[in-house]
PDB file of C-alpha atoms in Angstrom:
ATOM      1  CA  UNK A1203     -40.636 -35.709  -6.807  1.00 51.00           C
ATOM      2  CA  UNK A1204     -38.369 -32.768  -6.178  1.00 49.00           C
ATOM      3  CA  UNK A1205     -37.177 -34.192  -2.934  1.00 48.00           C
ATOM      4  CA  UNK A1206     -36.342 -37.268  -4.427  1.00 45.00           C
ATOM      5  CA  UNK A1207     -34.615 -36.058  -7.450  1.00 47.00           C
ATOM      6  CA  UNK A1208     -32.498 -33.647  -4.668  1.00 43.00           C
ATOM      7  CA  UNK A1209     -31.867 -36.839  -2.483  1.00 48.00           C
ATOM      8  CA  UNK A1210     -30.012 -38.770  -5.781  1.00 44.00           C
ATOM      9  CA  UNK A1211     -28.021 -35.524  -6.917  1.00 51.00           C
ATOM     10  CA  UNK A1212     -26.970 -35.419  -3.130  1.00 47.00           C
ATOM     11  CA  UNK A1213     -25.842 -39.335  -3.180  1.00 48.00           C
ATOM     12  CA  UNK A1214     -24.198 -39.318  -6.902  1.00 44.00           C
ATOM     13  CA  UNK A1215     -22.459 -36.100  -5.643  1.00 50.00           C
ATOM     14  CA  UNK A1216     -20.956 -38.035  -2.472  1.00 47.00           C
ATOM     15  CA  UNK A1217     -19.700 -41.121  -4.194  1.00 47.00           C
ATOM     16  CA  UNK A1218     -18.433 -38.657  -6.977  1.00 49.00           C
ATOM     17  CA  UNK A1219     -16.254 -37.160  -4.372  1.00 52.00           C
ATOM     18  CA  UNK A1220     -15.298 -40.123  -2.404  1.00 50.00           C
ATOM     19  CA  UNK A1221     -13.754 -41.719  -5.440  1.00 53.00           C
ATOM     20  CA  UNK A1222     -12.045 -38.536  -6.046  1.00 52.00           C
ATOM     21  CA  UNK A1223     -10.586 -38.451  -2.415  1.00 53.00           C
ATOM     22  CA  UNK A1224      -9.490 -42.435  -2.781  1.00 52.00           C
ATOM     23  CA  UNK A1225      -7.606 -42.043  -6.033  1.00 54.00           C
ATOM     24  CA  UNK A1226      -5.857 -38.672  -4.972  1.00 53.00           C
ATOM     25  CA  UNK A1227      -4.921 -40.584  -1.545  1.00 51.00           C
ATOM     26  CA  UNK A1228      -3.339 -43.772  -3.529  1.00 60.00           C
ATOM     27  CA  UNK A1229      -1.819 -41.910  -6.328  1.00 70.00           C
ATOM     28  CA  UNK A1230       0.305 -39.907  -3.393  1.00 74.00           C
ATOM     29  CA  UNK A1231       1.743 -41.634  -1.011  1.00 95.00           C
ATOM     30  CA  UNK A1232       1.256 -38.781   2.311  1.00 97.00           C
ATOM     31  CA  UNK A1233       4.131 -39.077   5.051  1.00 98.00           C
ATOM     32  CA  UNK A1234       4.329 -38.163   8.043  1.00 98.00           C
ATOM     33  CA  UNK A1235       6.233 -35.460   9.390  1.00 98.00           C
ATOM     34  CA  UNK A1236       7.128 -35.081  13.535  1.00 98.00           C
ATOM     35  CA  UNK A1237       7.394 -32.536  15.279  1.00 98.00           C
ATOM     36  CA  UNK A1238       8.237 -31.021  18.976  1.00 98.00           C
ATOM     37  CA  UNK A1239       6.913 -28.062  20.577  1.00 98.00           C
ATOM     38  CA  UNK A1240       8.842 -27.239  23.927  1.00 97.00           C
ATOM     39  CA  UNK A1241       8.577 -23.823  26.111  1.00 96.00           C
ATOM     40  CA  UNK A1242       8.892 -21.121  23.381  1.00 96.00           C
ATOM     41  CA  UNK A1243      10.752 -23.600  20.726  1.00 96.00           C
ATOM     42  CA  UNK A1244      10.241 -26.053  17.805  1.00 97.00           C
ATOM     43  CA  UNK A1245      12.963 -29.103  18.989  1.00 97.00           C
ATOM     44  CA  UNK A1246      13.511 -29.054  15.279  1.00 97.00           C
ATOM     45  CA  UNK A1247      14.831 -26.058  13.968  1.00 97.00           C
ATOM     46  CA  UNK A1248      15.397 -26.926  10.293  1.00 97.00           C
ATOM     47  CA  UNK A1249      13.755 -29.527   8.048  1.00 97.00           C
ATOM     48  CA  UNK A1250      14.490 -31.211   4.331  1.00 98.00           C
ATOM     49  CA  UNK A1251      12.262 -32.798   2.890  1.00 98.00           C
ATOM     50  CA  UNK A1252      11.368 -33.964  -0.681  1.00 97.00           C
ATOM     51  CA  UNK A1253       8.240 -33.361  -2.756  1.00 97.00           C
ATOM     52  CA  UNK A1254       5.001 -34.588  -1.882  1.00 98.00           C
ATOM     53  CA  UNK A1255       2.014 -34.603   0.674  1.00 98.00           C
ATOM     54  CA  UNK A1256       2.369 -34.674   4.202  1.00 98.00           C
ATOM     55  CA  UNK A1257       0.464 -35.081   7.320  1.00 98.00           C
ATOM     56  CA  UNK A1258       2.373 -32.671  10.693  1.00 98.00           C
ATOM     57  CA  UNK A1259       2.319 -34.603  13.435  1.00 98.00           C
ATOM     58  CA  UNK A1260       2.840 -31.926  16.469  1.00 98.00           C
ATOM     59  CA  UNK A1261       3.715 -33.218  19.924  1.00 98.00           C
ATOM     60  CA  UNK A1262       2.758 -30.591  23.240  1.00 98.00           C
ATOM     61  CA  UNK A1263       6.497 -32.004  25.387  1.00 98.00           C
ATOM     62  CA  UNK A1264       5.723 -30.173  28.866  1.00 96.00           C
ATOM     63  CA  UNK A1265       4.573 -26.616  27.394  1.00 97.00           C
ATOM     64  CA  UNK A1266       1.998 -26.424  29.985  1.00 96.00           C
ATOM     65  CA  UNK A1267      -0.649 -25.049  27.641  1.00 96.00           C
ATOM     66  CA  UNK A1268      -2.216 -25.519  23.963  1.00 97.00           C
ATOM     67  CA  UNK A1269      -0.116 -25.404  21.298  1.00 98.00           C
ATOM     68  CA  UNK A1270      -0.617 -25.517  17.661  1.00 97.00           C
ATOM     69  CA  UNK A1271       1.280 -25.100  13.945  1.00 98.00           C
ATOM     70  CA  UNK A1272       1.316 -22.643  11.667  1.00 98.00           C
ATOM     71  CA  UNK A1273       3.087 -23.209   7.673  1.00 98.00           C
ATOM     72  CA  UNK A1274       3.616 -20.155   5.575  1.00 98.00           C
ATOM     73  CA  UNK A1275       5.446 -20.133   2.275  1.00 98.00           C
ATOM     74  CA  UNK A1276       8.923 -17.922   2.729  1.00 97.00           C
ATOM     75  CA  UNK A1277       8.660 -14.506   2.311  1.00 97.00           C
ATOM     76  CA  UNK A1278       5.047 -14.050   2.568  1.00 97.00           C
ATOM     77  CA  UNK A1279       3.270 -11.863   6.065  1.00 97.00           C
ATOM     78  CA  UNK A1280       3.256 -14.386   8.520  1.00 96.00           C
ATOM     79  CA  UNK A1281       0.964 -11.613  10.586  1.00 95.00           C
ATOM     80  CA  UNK A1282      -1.989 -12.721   8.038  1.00 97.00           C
ATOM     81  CA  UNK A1283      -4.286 -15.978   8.055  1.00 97.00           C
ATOM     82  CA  UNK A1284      -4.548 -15.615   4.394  1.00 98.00           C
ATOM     83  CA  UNK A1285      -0.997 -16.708   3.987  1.00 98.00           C
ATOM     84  CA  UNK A1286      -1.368 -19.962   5.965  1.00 98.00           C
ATOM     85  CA  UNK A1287      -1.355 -23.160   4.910  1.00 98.00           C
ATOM     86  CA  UNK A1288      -4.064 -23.628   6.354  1.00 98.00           C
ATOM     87  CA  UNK A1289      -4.339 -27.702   5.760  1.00 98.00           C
ATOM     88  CA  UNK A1290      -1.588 -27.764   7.646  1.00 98.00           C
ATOM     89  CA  UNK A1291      -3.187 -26.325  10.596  1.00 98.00           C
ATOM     90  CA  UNK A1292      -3.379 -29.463  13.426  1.00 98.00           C
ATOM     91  CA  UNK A1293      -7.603 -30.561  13.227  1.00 96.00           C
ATOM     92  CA  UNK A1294      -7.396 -29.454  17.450  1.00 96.00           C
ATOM     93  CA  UNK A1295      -5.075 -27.409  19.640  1.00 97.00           C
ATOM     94  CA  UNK A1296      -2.480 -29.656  21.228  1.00 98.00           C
ATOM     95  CA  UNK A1297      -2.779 -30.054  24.990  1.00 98.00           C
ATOM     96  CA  UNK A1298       0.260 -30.807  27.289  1.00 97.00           C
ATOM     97  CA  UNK A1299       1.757 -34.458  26.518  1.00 98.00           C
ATOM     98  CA  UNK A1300      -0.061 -35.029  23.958  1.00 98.00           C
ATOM     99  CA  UNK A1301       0.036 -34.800  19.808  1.00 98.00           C
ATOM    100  CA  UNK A1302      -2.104 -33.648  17.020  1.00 98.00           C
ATOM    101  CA  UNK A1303      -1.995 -34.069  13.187  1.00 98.00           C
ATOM    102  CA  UNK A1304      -3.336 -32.315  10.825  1.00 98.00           C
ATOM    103  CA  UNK A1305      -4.975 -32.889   7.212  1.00 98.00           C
ATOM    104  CA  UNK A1306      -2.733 -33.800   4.143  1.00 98.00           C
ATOM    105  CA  UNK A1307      -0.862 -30.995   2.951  1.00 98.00           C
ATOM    106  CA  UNK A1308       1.016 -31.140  -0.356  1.00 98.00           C
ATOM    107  CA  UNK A1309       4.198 -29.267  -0.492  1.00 98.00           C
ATOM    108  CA  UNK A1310       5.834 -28.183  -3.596  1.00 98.00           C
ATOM    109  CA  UNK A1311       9.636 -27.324  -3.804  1.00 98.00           C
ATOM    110  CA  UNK A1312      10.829 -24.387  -2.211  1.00 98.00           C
ATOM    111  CA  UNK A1313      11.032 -22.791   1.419  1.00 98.00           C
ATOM    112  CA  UNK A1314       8.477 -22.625   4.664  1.00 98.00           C
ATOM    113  CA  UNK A1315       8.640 -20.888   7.524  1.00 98.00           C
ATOM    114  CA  UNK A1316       6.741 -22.705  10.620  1.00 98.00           C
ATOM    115  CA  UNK A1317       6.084 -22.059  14.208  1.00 97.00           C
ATOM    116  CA  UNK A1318       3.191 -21.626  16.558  1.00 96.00           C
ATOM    117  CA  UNK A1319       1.369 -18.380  18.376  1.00 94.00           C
ATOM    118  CA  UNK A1320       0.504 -19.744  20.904  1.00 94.00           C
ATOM    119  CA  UNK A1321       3.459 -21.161  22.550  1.00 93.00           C
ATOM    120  CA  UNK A1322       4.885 -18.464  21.131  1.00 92.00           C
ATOM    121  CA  UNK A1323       7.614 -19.856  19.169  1.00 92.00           C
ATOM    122  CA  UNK A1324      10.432 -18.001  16.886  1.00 92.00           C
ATOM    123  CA  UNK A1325       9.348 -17.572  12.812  1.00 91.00           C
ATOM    124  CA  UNK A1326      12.544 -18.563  11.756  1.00 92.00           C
ATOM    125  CA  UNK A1327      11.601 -22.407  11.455  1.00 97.00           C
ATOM    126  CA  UNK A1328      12.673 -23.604   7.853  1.00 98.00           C
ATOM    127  CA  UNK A1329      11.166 -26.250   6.196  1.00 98.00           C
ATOM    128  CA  UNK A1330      12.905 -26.750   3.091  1.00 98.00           C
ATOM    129  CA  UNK A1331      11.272 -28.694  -0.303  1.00 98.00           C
ATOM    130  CA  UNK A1332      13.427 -30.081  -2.399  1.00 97.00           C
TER     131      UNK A1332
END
């Protein structure tokens, strides 16, 4: 009886959150944001953008190795995980001629800095919120 009674909590929980998940995802419109890792270097240096929730789409143009992204609100350590966005994080490191995404991440007004360790790129990337 136990088992069963943990087996419906489980399924009511699931669809509970699934419905959750659908009407955050069609109440926000995500977009998608591009962008180009080269040797050492973002392509894209400095970004505006409005409001709203956004999926990074990061493309690996002839690094030679991994790459990935890393978002951290202005003026915060970059040096420590805890100040990543860390849903912005791509879902797997980007190999050479290829691209990644990563999950939505909502951005509120106000300045980002992004780049990547491993390629290693400069931490003066701005993305700006408006």
């Amino acid at each position: 009886m136990k088992k069963t009674i943990a087996i419906l909590m489980l399924a009511v929980g699931t669809v509970f959150s699934a419905n959750a998940q659908d009407k955050m995802m069609k109440d926000a419109p995500v977009r998608t944001l591009s962008l180009e890792q080269t040797s050492g270097e973002f392509t894209q240096k400095q970004i505006t953008v409005s409001e709203g929730t956004y999926v990074f789409d990061i493309t690996n143009n002839g690094v030679g190795h991994d790459v990935g992204f890393v978002l951290v609100k202005k003026g915060k350590d970059v040096s420590k995980p805890e100040n990543h966005i860390q849903t912005a994080y791509v879902t797997q490191a980007v190999k050479t001629g290829t691209s990644q995404t990563s999950k939505p991440t909502k951005l509120e007004k106000g300045e980002y800095v992004y780049f990547c360790p491993l390629n290693p790129t400069s931490t003066d990337n701005t993305l700006i919120v408006k």
